[in-house]
XYZ file of N, CA and C in Angstrom:
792
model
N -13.623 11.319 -13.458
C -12.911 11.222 -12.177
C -11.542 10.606 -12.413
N -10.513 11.239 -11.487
C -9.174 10.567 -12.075
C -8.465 10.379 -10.254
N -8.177 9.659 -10.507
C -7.505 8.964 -8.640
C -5.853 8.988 -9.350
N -4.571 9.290 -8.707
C -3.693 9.091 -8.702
C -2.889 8.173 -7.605
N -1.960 7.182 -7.862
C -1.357 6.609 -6.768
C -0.073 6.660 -6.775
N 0.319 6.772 -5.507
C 2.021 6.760 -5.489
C 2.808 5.766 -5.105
N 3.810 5.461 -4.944
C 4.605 4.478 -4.257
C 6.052 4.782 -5.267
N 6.955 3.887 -4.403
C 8.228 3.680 -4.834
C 8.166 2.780 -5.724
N 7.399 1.591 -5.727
C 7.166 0.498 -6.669
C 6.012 -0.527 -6.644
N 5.774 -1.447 -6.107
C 4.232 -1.884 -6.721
C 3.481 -1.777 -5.511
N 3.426 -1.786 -4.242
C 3.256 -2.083 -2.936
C 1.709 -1.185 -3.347
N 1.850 -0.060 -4.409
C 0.474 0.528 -4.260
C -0.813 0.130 -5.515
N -0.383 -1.566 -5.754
C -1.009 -1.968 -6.123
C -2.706 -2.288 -5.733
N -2.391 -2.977 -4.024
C -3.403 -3.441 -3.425
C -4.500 -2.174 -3.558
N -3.772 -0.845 -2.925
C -4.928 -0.016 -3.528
C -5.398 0.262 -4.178
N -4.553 0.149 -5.904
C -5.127 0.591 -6.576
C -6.027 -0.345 -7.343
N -6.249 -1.856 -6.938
C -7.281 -2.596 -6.952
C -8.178 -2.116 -6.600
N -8.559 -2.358 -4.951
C -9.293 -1.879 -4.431
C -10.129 -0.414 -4.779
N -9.517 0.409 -5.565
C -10.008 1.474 -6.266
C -10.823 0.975 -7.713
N -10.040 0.263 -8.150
C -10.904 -0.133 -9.431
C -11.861 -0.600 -8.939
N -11.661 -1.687 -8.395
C -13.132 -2.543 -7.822
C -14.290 -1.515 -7.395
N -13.873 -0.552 -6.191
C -15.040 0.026 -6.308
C -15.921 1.401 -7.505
N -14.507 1.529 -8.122
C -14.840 2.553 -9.257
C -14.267 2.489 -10.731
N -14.417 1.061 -11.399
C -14.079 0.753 -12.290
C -14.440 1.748 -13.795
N -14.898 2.566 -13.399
C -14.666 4.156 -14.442
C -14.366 5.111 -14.044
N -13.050 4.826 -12.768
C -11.914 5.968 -12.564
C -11.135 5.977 -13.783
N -10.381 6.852 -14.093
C -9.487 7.094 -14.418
C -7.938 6.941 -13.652
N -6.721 5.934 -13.738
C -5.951 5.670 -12.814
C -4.624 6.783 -13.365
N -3.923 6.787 -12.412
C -2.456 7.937 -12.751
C -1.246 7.089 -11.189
N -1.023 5.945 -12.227
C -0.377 5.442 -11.032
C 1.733 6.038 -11.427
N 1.923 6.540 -10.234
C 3.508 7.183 -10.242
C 4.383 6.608 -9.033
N 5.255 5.821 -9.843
C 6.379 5.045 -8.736
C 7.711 5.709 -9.178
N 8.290 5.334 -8.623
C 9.985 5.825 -8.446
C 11.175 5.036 -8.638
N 11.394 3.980 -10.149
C 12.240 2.709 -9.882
C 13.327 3.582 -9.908
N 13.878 4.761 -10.089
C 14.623 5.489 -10.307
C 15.514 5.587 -8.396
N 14.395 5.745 -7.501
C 14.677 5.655 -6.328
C 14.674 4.610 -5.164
N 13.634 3.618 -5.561
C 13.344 2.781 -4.778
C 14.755 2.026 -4.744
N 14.957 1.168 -3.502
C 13.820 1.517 -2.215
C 13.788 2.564 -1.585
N 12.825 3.043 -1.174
C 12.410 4.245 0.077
C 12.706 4.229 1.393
N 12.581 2.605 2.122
C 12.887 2.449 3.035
C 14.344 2.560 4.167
N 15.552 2.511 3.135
C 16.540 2.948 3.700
C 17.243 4.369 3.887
N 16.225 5.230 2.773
C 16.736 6.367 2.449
C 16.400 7.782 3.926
N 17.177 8.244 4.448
C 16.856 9.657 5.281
C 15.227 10.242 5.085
N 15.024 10.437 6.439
C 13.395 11.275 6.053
C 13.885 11.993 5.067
N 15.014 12.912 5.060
C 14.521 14.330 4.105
C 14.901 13.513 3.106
N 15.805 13.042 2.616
C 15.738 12.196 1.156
C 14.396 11.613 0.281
N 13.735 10.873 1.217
C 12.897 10.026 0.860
C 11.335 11.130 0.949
N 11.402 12.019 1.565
C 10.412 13.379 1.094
C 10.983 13.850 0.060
N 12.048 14.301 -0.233
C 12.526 14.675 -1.901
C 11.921 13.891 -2.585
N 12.451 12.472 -2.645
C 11.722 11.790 -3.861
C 10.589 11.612 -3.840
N 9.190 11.510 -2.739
C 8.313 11.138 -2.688
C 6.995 12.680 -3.167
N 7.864 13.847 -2.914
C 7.521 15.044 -3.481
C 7.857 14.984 -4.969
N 8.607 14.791 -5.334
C 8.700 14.315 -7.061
C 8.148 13.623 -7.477
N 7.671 12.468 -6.874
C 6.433 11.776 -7.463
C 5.427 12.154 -7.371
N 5.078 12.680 -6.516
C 3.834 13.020 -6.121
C 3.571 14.613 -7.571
N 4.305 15.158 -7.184
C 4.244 16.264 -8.534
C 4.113 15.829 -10.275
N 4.803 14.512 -10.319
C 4.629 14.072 -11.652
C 3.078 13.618 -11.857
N 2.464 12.848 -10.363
C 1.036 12.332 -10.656
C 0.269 13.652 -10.774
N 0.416 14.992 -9.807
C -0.112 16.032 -9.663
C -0.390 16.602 -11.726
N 0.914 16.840 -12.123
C 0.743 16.921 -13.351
C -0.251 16.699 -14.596
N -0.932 15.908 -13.894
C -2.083 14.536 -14.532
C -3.596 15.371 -13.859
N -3.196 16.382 -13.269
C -4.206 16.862 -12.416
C -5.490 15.830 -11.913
N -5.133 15.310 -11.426
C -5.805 14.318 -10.691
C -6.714 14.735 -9.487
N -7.936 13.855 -9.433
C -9.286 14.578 -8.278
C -8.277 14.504 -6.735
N -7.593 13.164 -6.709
C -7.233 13.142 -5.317
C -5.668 12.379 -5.268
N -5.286 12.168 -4.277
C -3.537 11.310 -4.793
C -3.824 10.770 -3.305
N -3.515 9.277 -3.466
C -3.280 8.327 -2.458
C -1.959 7.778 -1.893
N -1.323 7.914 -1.290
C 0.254 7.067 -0.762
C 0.002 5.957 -0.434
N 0.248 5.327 -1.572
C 0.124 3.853 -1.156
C 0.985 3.142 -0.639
N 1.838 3.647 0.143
C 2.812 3.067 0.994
C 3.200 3.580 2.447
N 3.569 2.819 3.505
C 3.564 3.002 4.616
C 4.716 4.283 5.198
N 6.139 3.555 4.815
C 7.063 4.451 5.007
C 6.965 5.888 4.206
N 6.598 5.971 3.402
C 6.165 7.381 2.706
C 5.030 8.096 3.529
N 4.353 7.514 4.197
C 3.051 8.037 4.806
C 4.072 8.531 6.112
N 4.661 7.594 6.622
C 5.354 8.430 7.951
C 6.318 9.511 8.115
N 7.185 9.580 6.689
C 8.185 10.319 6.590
C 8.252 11.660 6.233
N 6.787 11.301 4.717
C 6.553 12.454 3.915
C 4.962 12.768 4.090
N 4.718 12.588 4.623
C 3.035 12.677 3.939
C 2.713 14.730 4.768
N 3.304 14.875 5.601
C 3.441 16.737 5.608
C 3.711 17.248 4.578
N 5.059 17.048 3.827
C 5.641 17.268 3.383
C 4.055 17.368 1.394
N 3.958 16.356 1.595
C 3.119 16.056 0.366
C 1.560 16.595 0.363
N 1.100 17.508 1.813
C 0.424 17.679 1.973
C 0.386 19.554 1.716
N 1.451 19.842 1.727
C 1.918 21.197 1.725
C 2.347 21.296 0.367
N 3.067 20.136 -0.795
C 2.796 20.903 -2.215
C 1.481 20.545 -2.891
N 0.372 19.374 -2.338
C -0.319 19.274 -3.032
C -2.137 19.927 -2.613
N -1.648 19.778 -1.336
C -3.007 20.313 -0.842
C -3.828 22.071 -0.910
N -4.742 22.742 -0.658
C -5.944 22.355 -0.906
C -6.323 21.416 -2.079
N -5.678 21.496 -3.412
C -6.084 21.424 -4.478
C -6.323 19.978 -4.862
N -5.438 19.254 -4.027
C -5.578 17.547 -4.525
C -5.273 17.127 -2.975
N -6.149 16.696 -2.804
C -6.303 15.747 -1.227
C -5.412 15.019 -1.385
N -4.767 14.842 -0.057
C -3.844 13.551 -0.286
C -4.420 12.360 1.167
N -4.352 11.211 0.487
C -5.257 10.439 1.473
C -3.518 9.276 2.367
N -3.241 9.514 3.016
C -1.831 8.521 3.699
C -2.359 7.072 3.657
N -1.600 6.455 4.403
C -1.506 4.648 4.496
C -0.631 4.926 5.611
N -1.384 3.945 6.882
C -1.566 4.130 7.863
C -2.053 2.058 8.164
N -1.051 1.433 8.786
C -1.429 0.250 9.076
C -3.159 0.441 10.254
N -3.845 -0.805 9.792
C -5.047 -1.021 10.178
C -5.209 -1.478 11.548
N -4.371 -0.955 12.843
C -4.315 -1.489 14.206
C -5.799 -1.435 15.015
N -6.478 -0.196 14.381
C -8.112 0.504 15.354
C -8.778 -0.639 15.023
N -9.025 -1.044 14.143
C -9.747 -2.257 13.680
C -9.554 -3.415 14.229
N -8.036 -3.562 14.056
C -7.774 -5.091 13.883
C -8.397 -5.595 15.626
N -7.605 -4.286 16.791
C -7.631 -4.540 17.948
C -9.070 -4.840 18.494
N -9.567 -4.142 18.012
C -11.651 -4.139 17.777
C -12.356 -5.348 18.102
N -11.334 -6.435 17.232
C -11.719 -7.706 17.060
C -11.692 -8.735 18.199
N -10.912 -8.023 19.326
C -10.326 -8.664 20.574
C -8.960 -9.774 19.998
N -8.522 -10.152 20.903
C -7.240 -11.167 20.962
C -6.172 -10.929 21.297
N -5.093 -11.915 20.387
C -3.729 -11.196 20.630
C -3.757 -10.731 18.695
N -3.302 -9.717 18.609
C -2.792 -9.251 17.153
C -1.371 -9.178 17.346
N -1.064 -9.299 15.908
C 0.590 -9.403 15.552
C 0.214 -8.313 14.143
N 1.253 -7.045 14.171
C 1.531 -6.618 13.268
C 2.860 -6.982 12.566
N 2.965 -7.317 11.271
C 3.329 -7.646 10.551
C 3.987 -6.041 9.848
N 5.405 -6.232 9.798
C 5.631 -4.582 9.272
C 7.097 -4.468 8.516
N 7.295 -4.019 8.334
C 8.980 -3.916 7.608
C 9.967 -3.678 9.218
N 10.980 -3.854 9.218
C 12.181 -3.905 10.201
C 12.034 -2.407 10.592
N 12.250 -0.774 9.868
C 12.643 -0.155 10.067
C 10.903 0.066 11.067
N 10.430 0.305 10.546
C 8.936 0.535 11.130
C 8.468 -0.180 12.073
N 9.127 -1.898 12.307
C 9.061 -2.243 13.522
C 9.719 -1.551 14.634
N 8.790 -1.637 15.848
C 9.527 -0.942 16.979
C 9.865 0.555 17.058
N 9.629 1.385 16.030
C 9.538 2.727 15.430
C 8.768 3.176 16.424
N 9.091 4.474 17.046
C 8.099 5.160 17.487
C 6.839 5.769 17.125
N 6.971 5.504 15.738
C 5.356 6.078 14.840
C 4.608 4.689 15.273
N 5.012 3.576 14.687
C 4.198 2.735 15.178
C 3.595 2.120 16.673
N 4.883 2.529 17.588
C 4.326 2.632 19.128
C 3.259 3.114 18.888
N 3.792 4.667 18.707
C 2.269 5.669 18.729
C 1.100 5.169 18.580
N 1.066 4.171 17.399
C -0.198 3.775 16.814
C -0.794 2.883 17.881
N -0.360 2.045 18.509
C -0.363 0.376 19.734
C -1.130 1.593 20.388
N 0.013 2.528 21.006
C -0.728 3.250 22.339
C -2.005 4.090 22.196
N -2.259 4.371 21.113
C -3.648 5.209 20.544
C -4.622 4.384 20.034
N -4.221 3.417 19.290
C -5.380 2.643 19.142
C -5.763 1.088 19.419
N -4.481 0.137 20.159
C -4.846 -0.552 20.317
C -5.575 -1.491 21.426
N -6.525 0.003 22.065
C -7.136 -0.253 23.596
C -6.752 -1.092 24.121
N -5.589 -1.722 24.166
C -5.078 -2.968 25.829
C -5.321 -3.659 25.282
N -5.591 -4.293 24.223
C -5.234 -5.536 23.906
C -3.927 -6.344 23.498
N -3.360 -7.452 23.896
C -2.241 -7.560 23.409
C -1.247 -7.486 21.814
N -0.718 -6.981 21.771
C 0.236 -6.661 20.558
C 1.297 -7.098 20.531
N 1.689 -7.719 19.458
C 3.282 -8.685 19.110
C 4.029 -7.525 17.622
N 4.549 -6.823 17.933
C 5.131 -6.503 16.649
C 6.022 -7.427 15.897
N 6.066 -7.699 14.383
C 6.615 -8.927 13.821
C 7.847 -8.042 12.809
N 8.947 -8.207 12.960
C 9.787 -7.374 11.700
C 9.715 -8.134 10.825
N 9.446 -8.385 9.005
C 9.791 -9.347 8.294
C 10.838 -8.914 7.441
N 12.124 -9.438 8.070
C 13.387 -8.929 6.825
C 12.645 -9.682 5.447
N 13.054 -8.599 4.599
C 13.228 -8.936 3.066
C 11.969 -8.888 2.565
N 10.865 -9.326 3.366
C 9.063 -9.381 2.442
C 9.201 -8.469 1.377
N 9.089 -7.107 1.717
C 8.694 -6.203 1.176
C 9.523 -5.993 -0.606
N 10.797 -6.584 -0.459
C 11.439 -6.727 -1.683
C 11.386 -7.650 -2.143
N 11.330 -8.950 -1.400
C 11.147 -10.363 -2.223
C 9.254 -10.077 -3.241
N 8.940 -9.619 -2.542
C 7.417 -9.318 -3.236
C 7.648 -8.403 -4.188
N 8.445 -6.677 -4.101
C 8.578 -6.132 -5.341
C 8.906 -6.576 -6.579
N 10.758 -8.046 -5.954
C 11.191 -8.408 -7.368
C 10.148 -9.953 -7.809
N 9.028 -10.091 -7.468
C 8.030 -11.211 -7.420
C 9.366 -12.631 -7.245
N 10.384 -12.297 -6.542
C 10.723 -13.812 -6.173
C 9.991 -15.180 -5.101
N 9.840 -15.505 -6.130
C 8.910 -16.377 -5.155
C 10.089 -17.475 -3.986
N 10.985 -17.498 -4.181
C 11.304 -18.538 -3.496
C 11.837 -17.354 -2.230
N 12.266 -16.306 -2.358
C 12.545 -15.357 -1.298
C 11.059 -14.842 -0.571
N 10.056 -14.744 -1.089
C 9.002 -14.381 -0.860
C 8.412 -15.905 0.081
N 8.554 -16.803 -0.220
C 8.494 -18.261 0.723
C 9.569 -17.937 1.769
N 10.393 -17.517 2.041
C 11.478 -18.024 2.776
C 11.141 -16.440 4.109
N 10.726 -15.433 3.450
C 10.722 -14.137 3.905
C 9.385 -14.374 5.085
N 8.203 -15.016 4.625
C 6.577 -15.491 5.036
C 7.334 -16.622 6.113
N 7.908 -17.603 5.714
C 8.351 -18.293 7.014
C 8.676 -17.958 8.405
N 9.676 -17.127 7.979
C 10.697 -16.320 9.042
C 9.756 -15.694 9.477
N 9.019 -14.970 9.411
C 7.965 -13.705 9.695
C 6.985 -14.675 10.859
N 6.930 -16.038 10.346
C 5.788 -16.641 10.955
C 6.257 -17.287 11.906
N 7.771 -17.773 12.228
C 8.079 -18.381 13.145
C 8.074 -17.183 14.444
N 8.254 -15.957 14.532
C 8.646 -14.870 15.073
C 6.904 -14.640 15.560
N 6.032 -15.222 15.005
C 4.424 -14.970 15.362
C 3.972 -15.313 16.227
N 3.662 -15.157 17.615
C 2.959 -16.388 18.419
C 1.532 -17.025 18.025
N 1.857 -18.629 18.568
C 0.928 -19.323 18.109
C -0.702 -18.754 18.343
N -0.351 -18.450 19.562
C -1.645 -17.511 19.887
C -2.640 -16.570 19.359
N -1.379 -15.939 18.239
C -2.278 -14.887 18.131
C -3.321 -15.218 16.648
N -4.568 -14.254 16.947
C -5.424 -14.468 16.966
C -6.144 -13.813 14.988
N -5.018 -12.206 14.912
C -5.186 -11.301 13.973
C -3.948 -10.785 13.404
N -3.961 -10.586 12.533
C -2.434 -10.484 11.977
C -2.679 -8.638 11.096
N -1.996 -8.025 11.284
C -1.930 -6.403 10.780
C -0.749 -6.467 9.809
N -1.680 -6.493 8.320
C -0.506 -6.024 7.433
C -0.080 -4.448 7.199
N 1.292 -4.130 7.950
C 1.726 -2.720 7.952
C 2.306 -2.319 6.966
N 2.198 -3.135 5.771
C 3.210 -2.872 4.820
C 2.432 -3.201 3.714
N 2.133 -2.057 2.594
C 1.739 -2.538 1.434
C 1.816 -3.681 0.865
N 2.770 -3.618 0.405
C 3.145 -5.258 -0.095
C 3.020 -6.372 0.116
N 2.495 -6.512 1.606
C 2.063 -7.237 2.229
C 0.817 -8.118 1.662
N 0.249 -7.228 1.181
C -1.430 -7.297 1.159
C -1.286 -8.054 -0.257
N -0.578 -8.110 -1.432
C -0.393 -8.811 -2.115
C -0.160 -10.031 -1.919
N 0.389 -10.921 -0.753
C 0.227 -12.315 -0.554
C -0.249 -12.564 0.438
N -1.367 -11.799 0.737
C -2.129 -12.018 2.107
C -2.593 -13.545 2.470
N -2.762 -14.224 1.140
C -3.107 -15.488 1.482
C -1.905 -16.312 1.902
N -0.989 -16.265 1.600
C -0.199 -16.698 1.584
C 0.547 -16.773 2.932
N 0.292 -15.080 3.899
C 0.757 -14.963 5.240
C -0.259 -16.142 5.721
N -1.583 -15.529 5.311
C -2.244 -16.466 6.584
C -2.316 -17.792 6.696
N -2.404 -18.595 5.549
C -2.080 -19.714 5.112
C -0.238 -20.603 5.918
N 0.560 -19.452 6.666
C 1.909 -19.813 7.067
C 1.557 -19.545 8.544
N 0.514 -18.433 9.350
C 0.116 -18.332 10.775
C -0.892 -19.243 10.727
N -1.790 -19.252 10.407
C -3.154 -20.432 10.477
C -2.534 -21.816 11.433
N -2.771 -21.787 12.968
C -2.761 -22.655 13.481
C -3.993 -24.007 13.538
N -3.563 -24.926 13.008
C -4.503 -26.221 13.382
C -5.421 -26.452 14.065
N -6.890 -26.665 13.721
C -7.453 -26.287 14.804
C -8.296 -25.474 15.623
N -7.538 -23.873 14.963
C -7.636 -22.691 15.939
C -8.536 -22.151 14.931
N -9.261 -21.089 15.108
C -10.562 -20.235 14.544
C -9.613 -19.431 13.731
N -10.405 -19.653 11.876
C -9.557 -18.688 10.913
C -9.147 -17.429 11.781
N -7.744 -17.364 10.960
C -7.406 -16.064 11.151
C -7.694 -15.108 10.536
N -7.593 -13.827 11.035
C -8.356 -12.345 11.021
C -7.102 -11.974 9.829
N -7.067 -11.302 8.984
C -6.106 -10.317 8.407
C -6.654 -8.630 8.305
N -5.781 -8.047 8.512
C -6.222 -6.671 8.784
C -5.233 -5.642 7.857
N -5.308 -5.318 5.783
C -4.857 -4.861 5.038
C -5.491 -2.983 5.331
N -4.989 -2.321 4.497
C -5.203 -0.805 4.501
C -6.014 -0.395 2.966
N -6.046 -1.629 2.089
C -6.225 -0.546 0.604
C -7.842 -0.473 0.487
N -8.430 -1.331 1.310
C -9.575 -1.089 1.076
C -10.594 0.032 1.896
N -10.295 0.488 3.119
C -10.351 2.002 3.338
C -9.753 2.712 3.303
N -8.531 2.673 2.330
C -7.792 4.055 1.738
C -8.608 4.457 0.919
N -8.675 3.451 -0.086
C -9.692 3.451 -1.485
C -10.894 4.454 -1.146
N -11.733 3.634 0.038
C -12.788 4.103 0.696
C -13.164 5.532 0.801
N -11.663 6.065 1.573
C -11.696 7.332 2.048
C -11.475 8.332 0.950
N -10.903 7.898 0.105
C -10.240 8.875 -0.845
C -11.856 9.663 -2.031
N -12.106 8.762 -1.844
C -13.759 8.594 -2.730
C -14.813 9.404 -1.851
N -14.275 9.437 -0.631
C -15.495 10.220 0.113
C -14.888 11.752 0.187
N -13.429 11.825 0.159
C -12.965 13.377 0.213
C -13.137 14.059 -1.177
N -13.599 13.181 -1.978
C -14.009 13.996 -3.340
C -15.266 14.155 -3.691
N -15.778 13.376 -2.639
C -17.518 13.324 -2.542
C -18.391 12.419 -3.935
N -17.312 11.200 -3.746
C -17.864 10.279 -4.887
C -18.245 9.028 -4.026
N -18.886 8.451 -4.756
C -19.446 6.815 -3.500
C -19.362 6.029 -4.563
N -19.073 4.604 -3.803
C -18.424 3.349 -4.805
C -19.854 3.151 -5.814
N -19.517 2.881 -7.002
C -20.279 2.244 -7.660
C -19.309 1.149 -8.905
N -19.422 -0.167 -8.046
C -18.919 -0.913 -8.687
C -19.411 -1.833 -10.113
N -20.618 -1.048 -10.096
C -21.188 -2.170 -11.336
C -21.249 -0.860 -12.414
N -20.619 0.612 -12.520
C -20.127 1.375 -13.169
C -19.346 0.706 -14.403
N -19.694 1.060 -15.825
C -18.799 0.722 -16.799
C -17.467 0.847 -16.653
N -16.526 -0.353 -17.287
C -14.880 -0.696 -16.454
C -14.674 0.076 -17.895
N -14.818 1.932 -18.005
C -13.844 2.217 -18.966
C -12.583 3.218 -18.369
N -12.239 3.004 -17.135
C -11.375 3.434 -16.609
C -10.001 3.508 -17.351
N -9.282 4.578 -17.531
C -8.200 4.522 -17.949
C -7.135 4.588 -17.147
N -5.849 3.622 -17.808
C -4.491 3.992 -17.118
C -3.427 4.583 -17.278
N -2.619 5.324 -16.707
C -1.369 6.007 -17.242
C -0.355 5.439 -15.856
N 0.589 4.749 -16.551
C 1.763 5.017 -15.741
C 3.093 5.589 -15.773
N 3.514 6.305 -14.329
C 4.713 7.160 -14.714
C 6.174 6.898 -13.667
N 7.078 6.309 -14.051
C 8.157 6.092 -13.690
C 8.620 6.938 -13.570
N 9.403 7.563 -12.237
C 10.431 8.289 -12.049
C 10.147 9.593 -12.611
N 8.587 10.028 -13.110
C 8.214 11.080 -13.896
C 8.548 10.829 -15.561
N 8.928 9.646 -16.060
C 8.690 9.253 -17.315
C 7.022 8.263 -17.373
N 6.684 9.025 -18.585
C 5.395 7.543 -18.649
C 5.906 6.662 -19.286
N 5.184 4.855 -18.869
C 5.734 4.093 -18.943
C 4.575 3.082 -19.148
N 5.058 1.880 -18.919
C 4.273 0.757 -18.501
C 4.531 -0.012 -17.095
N 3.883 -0.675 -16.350
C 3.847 -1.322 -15.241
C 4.673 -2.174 -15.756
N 5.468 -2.375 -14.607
C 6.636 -3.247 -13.935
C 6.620 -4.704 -14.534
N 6.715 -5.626 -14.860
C 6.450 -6.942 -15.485
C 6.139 -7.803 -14.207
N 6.693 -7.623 -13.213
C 6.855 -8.032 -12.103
C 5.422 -7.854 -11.367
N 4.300 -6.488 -11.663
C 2.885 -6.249 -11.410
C 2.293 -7.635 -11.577
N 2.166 -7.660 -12.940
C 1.671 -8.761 -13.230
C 1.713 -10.417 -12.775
N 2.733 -10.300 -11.739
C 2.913 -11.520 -10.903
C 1.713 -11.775 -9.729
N 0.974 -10.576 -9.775
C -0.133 -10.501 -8.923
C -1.692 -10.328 -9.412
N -2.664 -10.664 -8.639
C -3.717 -10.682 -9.112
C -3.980 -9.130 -8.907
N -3.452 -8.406 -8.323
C -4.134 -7.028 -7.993
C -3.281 -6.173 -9.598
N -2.423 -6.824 -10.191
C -1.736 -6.139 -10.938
C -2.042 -6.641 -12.048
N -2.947 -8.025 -12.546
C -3.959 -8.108 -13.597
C -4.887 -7.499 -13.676
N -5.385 -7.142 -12.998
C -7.319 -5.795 -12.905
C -6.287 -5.131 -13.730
N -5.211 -4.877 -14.315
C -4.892 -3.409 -14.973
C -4.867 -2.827 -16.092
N -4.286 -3.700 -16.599
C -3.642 -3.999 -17.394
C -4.696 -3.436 -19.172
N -5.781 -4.464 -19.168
C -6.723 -3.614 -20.029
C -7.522 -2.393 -20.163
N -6.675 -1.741 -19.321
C -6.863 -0.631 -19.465
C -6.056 0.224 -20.442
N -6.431 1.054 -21.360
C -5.321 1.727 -21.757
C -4.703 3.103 -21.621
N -3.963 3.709 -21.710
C -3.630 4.758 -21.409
C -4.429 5.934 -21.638
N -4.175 6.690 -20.600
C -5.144 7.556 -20.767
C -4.783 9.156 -22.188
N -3.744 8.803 -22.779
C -3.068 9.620 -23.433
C -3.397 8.865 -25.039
N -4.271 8.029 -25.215
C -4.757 7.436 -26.388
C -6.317 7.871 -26.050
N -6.865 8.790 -24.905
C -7.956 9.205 -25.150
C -7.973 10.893 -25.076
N -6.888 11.643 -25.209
C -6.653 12.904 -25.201
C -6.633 13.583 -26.205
């Protein structure tokens, strides 16, 4: 079995944890774009160009299924990625976790990048799934890059700002943004009011993971031998992960893995 993941840069880490964990003798084909990133400022049709080029370099790898592990790629391109890759390789989107989170009752705060705050894709999402419960959309300038370049002191300063903009109230917090999910402790640990009943966090990689495994008609088996292999491909060069991965725990699971081109 071979899972491919995409992104502009590490944000599609969290999933591709969450994939090992439950299928630690996948085979991984993870394809980012430092060549392009960021994604987020670039024109829909731009950012479908590049996200169709990645997606074709992981395709290459002929892979069972290909995941977008990132948000803004899921809204911009994911037609687009569905029309060069589909029937043949499912493509599974990333899609912030609002059906859920709202489920839980309260007030929720999604947590999201600026451009995607207030976006009409994400309305869409409030008005479809977040049955009347109250919703705070949160923009966090900078998260999403202070976390790519692992600066930690921008990555502190980015979690602040994000949290003062939170009401005290609320109850569940929606990470809309990959990257997010990499210092999840860290958000909640900055909303966590005194006092008040832990807070809820509501990430995407663990029913992306989920889903992607059921459109190929595989089911988790996590106590599966970890001889999963990895290949990574930059910009459509193979490569190695980012140095900057490794600033995360989701980007240590990886690492001993070896390429899958030393078993070919």
């Amino acid at each position: 079995m071979k899972i491919a993941l995409m992104d502009s840069g590490i944000g599609l880490l969290a999933a591709t944890a969450a994939v090992r964990r439950l299928r630690p003798d996948a085979d991984l084909v993870l394809s980012l774009d430092p060549d392009g990133m960021p994604w987020g400022p670039r024109t829909p049709e731009d950012l479908s160009r590049r996200a169709v080029a990645v997606a074709e370099a992981a395709a290459a790898h002929r892979p069972d299924v290909l995941i977008v592990g990132c948000n803004t790629a899921t809204v911009h391109a994911l037609p687009a990625l569905r029309a060069r890759c589909e029937p043949g390789i499912p493509v599974i989107g990333t899609v912030p976790a609002i059906k859920p989170a709202a489920a839980g009752g309260g007030h929720v705060a999604i947590w999201a990048t600026p451009a995607t705050t207030g976006s009409a894709y994400q309305r869409g999402l409030i008005a479809d799934f977040a049955n009347g419960v109250q919703v705070t959309e949160v923009p966090c300038w900078g998260l999403a890059e202070a976390v790519e370049h692992a600066d930690e002191r921008a990555i502190t300063a980015a979690i602040a700002a994000a949290a003062e903009l939170t009401p005290p109230d609320v109850t569940t917090v929606v990470l809309g943004c990959t990257h997010y999910e990499l210092v999840a402790e860290r958000i909640r640990a900055a909303v966590q009011q005194p006092g008040a009943a832990p807070l809820v966090l509501h990430g995407s990689a663990g029913a992306v993971a989920a889903q992607a495994l059921r459109r190929i008609g595989e089911s988790p088996a996590p106590d599966a031998p970890a001889k999963g292999a990895l290949t990574v491909l930059l910009s459509g060069r193979e490569g190695v992960l980012p140095a900057t991965a490794l600033h995360y725990a989701e980007g240590r699971l990886l690492p001993a893995a070896g390429p899958l081109a030393d078993r070919m």
